[in-house]
mmCIF file of C-alpha atoms and ligand atoms in Angstrom:
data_model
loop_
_atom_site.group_PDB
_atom_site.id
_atom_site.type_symbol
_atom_site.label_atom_id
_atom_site.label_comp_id
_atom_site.label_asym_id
_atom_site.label_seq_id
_atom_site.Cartn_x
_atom_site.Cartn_y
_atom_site.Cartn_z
ATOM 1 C CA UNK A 123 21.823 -29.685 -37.210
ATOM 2 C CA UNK A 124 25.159 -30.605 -38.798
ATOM 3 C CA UNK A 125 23.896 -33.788 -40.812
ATOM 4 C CA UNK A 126 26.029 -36.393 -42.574
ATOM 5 C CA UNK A 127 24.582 -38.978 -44.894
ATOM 6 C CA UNK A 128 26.537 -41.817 -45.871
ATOM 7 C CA UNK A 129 25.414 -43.651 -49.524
ATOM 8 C CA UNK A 130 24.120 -41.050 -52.487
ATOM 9 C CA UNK A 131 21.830 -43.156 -54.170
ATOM 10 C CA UNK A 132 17.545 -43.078 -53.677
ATOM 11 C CA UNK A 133 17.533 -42.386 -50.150
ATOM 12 C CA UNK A 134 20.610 -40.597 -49.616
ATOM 13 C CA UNK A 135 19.828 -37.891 -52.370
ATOM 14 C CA UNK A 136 15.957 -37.777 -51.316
ATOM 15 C CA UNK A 137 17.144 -36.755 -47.402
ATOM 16 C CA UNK A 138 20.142 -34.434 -48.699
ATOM 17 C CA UNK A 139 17.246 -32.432 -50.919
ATOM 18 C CA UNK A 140 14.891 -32.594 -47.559
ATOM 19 C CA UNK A 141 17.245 -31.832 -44.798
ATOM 20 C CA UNK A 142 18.543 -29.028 -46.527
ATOM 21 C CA UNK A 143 15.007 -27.724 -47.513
ATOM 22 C CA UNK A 144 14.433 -28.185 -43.496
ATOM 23 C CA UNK A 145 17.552 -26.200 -43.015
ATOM 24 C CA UNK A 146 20.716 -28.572 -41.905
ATOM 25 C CA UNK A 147 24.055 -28.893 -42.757
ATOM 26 C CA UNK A 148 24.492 -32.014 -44.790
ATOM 27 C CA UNK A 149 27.725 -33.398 -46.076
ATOM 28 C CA UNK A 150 26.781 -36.339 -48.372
ATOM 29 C CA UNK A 151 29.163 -38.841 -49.337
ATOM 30 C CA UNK A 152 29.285 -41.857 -51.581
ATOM 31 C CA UNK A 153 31.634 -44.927 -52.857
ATOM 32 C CA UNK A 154 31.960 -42.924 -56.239
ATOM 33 C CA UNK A 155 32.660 -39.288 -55.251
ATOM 34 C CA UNK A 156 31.171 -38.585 -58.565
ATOM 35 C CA UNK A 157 28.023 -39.777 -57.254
ATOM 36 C CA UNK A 158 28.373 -37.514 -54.074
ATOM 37 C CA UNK A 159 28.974 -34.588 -56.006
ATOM 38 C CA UNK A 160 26.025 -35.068 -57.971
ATOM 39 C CA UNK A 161 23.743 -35.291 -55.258
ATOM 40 C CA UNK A 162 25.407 -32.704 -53.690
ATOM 41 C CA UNK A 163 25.004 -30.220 -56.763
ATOM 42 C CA UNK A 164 21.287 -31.665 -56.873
ATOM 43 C CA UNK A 165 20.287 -30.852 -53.462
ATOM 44 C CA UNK A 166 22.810 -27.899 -52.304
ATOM 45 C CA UNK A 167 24.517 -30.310 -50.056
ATOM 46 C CA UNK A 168 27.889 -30.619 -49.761
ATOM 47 C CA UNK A 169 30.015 -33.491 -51.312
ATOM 48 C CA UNK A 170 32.586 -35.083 -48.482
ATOM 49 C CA UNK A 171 35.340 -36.471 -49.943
ATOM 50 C CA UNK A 172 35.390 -39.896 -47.119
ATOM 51 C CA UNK A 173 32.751 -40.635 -44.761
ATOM 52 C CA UNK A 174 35.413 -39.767 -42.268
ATOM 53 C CA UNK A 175 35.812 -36.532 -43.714
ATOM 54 C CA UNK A 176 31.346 -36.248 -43.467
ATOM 55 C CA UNK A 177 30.993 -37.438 -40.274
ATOM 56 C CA UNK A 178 33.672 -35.662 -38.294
ATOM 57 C CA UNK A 179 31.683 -32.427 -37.374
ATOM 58 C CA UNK A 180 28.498 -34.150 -37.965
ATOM 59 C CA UNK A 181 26.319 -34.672 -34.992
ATOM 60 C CA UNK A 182 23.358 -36.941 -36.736
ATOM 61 C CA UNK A 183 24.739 -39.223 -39.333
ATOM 62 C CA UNK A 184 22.397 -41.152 -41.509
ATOM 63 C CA UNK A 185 23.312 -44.737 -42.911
ATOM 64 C CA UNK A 186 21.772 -44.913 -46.582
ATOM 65 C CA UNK A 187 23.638 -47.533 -47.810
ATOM 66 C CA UNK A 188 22.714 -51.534 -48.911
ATOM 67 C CA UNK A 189 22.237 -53.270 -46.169
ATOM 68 C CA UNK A 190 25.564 -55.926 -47.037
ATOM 69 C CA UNK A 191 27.511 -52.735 -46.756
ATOM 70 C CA UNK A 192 26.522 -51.753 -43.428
ATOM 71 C CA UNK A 193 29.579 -54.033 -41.599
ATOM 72 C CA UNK A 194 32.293 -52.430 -43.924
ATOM 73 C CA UNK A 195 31.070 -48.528 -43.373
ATOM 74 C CA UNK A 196 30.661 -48.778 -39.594
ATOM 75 C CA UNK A 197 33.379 -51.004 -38.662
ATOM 76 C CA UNK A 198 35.599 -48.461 -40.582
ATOM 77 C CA UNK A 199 34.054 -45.722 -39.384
ATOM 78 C CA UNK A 200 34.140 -47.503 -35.721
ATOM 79 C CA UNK A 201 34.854 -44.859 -33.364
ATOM 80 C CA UNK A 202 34.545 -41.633 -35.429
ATOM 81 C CA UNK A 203 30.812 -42.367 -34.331
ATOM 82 C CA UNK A 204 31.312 -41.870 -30.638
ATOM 83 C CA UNK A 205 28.906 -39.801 -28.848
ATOM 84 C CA UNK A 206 27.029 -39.345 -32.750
ATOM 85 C CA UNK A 207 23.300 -40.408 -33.244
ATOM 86 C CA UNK A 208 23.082 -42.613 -35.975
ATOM 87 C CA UNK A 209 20.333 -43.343 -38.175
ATOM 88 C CA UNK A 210 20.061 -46.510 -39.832
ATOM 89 C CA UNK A 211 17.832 -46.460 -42.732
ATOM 90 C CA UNK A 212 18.739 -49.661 -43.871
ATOM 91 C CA UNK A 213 17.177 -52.712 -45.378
ATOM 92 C CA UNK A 214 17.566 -56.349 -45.518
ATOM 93 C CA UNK A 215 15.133 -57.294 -48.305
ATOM 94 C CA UNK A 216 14.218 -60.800 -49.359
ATOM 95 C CA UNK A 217 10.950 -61.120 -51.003
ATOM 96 C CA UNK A 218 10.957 -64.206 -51.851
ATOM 97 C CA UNK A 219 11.783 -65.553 -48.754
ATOM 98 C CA UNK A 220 11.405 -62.847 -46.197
ATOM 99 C CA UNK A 221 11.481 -65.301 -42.735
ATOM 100 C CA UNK A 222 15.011 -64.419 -44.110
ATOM 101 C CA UNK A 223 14.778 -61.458 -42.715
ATOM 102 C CA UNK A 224 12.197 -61.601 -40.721
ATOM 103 C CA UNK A 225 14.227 -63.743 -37.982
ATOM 104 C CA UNK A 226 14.266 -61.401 -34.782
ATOM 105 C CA UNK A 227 17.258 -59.687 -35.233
ATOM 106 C CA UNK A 228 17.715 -56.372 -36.451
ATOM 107 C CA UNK A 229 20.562 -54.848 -38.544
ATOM 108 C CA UNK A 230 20.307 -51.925 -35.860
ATOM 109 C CA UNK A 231 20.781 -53.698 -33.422
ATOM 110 C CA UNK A 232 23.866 -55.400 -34.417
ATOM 111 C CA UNK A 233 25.625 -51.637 -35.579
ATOM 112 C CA UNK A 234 24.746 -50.936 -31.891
ATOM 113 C CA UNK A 235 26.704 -53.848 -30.641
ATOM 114 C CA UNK A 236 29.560 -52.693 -33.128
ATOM 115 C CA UNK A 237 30.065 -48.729 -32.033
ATOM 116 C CA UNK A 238 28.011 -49.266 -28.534
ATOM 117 C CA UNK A 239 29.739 -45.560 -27.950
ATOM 118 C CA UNK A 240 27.428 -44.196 -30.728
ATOM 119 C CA UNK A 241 23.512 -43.518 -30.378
ATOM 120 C CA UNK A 242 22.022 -45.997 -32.957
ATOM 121 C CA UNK A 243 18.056 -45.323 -33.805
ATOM 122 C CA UNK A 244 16.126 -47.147 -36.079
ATOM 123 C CA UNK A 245 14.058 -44.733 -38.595
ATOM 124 C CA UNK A 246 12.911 -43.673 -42.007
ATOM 125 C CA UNK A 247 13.747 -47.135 -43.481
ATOM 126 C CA UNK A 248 9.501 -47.748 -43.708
ATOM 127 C CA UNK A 249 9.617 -45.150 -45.836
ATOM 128 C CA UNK A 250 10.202 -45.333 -49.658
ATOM 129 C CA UNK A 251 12.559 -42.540 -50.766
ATOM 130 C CA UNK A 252 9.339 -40.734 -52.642
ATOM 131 C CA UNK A 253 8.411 -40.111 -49.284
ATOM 132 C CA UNK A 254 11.353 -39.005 -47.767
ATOM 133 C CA UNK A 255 11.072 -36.258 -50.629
ATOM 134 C CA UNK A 256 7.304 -35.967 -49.751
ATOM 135 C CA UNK A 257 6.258 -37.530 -46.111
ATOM 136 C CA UNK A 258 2.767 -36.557 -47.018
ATOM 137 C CA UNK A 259 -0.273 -37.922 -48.427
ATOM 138 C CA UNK A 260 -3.710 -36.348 -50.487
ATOM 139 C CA UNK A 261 -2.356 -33.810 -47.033
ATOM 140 C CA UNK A 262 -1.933 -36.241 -44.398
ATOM 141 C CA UNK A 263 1.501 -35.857 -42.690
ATOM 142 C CA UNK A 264 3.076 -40.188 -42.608
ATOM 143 C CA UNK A 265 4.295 -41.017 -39.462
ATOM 144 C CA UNK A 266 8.424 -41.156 -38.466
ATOM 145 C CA UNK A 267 8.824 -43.654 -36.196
ATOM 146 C CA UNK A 268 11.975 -43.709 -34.254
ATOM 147 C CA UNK A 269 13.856 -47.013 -32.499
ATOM 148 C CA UNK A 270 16.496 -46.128 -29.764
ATOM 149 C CA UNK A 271 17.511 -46.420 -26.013
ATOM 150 C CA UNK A 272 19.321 -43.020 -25.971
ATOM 151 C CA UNK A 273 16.724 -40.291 -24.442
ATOM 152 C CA UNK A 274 18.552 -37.184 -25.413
ATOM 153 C CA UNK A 275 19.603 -38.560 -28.720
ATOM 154 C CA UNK A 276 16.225 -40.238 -29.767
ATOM 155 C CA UNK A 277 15.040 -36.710 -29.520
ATOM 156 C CA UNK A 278 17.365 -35.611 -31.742
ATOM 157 C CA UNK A 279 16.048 -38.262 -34.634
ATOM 158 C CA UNK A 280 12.890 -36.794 -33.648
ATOM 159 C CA UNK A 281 13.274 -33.527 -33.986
ATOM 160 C CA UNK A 282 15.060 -34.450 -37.489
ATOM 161 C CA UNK A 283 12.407 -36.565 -38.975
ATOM 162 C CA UNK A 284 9.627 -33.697 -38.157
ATOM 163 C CA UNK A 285 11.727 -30.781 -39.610
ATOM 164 C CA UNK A 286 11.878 -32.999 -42.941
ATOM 165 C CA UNK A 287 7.787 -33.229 -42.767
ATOM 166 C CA UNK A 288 7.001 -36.445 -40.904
ATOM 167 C CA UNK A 289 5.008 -36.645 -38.068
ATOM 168 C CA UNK A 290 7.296 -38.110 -34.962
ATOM 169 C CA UNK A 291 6.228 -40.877 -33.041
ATOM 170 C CA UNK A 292 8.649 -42.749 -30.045
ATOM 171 C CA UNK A 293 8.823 -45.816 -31.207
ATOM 172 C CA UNK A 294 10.425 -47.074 -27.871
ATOM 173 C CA UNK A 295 13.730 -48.861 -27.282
ATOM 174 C CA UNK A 296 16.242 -50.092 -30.099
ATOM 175 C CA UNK A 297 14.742 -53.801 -29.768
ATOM 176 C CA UNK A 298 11.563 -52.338 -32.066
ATOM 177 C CA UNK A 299 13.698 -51.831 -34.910
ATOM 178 C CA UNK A 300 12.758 -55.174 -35.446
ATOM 179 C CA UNK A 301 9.031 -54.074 -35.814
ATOM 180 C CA UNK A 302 10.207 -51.088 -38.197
ATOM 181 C CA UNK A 303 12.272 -53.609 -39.893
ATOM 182 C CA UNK A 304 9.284 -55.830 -40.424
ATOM 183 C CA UNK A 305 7.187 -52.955 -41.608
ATOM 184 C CA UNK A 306 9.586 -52.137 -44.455
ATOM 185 C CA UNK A 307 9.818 -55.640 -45.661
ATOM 186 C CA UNK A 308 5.599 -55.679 -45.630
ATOM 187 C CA UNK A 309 4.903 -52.798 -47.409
ATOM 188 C CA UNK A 310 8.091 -53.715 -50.197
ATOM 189 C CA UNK A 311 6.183 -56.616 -50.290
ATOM 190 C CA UNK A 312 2.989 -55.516 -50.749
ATOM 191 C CA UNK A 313 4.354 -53.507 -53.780
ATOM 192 C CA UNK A 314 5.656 -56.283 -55.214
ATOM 193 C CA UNK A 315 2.744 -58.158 -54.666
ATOM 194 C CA UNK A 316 0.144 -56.218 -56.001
ATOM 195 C CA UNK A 317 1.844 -53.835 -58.513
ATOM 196 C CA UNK A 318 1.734 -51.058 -56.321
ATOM 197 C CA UNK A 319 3.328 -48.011 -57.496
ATOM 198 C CA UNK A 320 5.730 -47.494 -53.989
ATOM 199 C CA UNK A 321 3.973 -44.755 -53.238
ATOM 200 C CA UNK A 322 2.962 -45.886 -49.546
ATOM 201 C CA UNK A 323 3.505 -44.478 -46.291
ATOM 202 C CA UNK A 324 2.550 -45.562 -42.775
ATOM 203 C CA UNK A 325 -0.254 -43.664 -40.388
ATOM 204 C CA UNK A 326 -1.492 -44.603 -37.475
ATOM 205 C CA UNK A 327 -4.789 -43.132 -36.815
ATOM 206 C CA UNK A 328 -7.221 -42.515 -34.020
ATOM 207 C CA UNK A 329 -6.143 -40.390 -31.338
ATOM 208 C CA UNK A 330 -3.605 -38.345 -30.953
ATOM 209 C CA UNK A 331 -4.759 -36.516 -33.666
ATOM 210 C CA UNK A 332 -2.387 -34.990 -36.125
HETATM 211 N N1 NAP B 419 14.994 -46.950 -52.057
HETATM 212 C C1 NAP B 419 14.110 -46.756 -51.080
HETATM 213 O O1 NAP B 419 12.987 -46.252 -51.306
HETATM 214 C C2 NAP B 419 14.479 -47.131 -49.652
HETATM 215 C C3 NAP B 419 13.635 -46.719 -48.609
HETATM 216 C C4 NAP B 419 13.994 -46.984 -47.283
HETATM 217 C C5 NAP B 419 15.165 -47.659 -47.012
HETATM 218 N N2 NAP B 419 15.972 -48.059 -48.029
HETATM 219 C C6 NAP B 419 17.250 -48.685 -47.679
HETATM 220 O O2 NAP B 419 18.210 -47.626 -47.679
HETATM 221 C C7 NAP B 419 19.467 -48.096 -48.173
HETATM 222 C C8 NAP B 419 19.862 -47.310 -49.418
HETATM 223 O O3 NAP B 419 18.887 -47.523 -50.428
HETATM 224 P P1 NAP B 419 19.004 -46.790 -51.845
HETATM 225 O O4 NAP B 419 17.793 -47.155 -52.586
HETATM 226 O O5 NAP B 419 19.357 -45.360 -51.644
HETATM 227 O O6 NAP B 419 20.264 -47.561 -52.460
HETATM 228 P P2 NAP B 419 21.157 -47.130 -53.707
HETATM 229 O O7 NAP B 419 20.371 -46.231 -54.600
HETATM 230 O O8 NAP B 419 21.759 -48.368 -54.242
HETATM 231 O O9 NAP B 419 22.313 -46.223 -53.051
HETATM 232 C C9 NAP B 419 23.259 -46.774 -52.189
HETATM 233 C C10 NAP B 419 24.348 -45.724 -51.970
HETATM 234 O O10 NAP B 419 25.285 -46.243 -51.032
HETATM 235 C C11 NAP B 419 26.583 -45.866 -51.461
HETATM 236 N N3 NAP B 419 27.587 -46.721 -50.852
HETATM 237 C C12 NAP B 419 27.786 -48.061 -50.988
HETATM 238 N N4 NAP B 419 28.846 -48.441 -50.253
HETATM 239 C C13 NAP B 419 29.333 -47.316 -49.661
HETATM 240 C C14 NAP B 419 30.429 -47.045 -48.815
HETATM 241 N N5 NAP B 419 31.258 -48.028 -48.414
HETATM 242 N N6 NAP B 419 30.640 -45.772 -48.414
HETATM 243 C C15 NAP B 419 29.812 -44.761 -48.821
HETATM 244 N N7 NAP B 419 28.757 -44.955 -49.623
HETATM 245 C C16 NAP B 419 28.528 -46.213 -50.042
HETATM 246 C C17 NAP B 419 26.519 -46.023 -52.970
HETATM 247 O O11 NAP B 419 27.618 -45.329 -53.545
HETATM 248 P P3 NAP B 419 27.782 -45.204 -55.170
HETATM 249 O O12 NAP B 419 26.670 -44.274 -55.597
HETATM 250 O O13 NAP B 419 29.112 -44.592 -55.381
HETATM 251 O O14 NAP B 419 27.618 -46.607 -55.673
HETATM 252 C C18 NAP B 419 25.155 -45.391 -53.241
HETATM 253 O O15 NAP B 419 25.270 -43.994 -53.373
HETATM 254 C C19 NAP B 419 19.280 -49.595 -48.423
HETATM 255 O O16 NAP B 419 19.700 -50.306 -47.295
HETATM 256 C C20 NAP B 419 17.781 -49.728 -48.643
HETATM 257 O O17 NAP B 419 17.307 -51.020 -48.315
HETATM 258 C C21 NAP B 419 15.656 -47.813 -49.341
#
């Protein structure tokens, strides 16, 4: 797949290095293209010089940027995303007061509402960026759950989040990014909690076996 990733930090590096181990096209871009260049040298992506430039012949784009951020990079990308599946990895985080975010709205969601002519799933943002390096445990494969109401392009996300090593599970419609939203804020805040070394991933077990 022709892959763009917007934001070249933790995540944005860790999926560059995996999609391109998987065997995509990635164009990687940052605020700093000195930053996007880095990752790209790092992970044999390639550096886009504007996330218009990375997500024009991109057909999965991935949103690794801060979550106050979001507004500004969609809502200048607006319609360049038409007809694109989008992944939003994002997070709102607020430890110390996470009914913050924990309010029944989901950052997804509202980027849906914004470019309603892209395909926006929920994904990968329950998973710490050592994981999107490494979606597997002592050998167990974590689970990639994936938020979206578009059929054709949820299985694109999918297909993407197995070919980087996760096992995929339908999540159902865009609504449970809320869930997936709430899982990321429990297990950040389990690591904060208990001095946990963010090494956690999520599995559901019990049948289907995987
Ligand atoms: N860290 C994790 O383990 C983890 C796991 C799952 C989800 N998340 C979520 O994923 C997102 C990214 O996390 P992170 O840890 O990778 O953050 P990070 O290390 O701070 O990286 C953020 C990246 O976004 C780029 N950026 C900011 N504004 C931009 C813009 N307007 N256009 C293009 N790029 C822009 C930054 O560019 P510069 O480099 O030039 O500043 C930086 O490369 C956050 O929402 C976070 O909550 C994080």
């Amino acid at each position: 797949m022709k892959v763009a990733i917007i934001g070249a930090g933790n995540v944005g590096k860790a999926l560059a290095g995996s999609a391109v181990k998987a065997g995509h096209s990635v164009a990687i871009t940052a605020t700093s293209a000195h930053k996007a260049e880095e990752a790209a040298k790092a992970t044999h992506a390639r550096a886009a010089r504007s996330n218009q430039e990375a997500v024009k012949d991109a057909e999965l784009v991935i949103l690794a940027v801060p979550a106050d951020k979001v507004d500004e990079v969609v809502g200048a990308l607006s319609s360049d995303l038409d007809g694109k599946v989008v992944i939003d990895v994002t997070n709102r985080v607020n430890p110390q007061d996470p009914g913050k975010v924990l309010d029944g709205t989901s950052t997804a969601e509202r980027i849906q509402r914004r470019v309603p002519k892209a395909h926006v799933m929920k994904a990968l943002n329950y998973a710490f960026s050592v994981r999107h390096a490494n979606p597997s445990v002592d050998g167990t494969r974590l689970d990639g759950f994936v938020a979206g109401d578009n059929k054709a392009a949820k299985e694109k996300a999918l297909a993407f989040v197995e070919s980087i090593g996760f096992r995929p599970v339908d999540a159902g419609p865009l609504a449970m990014s809320r869930a997936l939203e709430g899982m990321a804020m429990l297990i950040i805040s389990l690591q904060i909690r208990n001095g946990w070394p963010w090494q956690n991933g999520w599995k559901l077990v019990g049948p289907p076996k995987d």
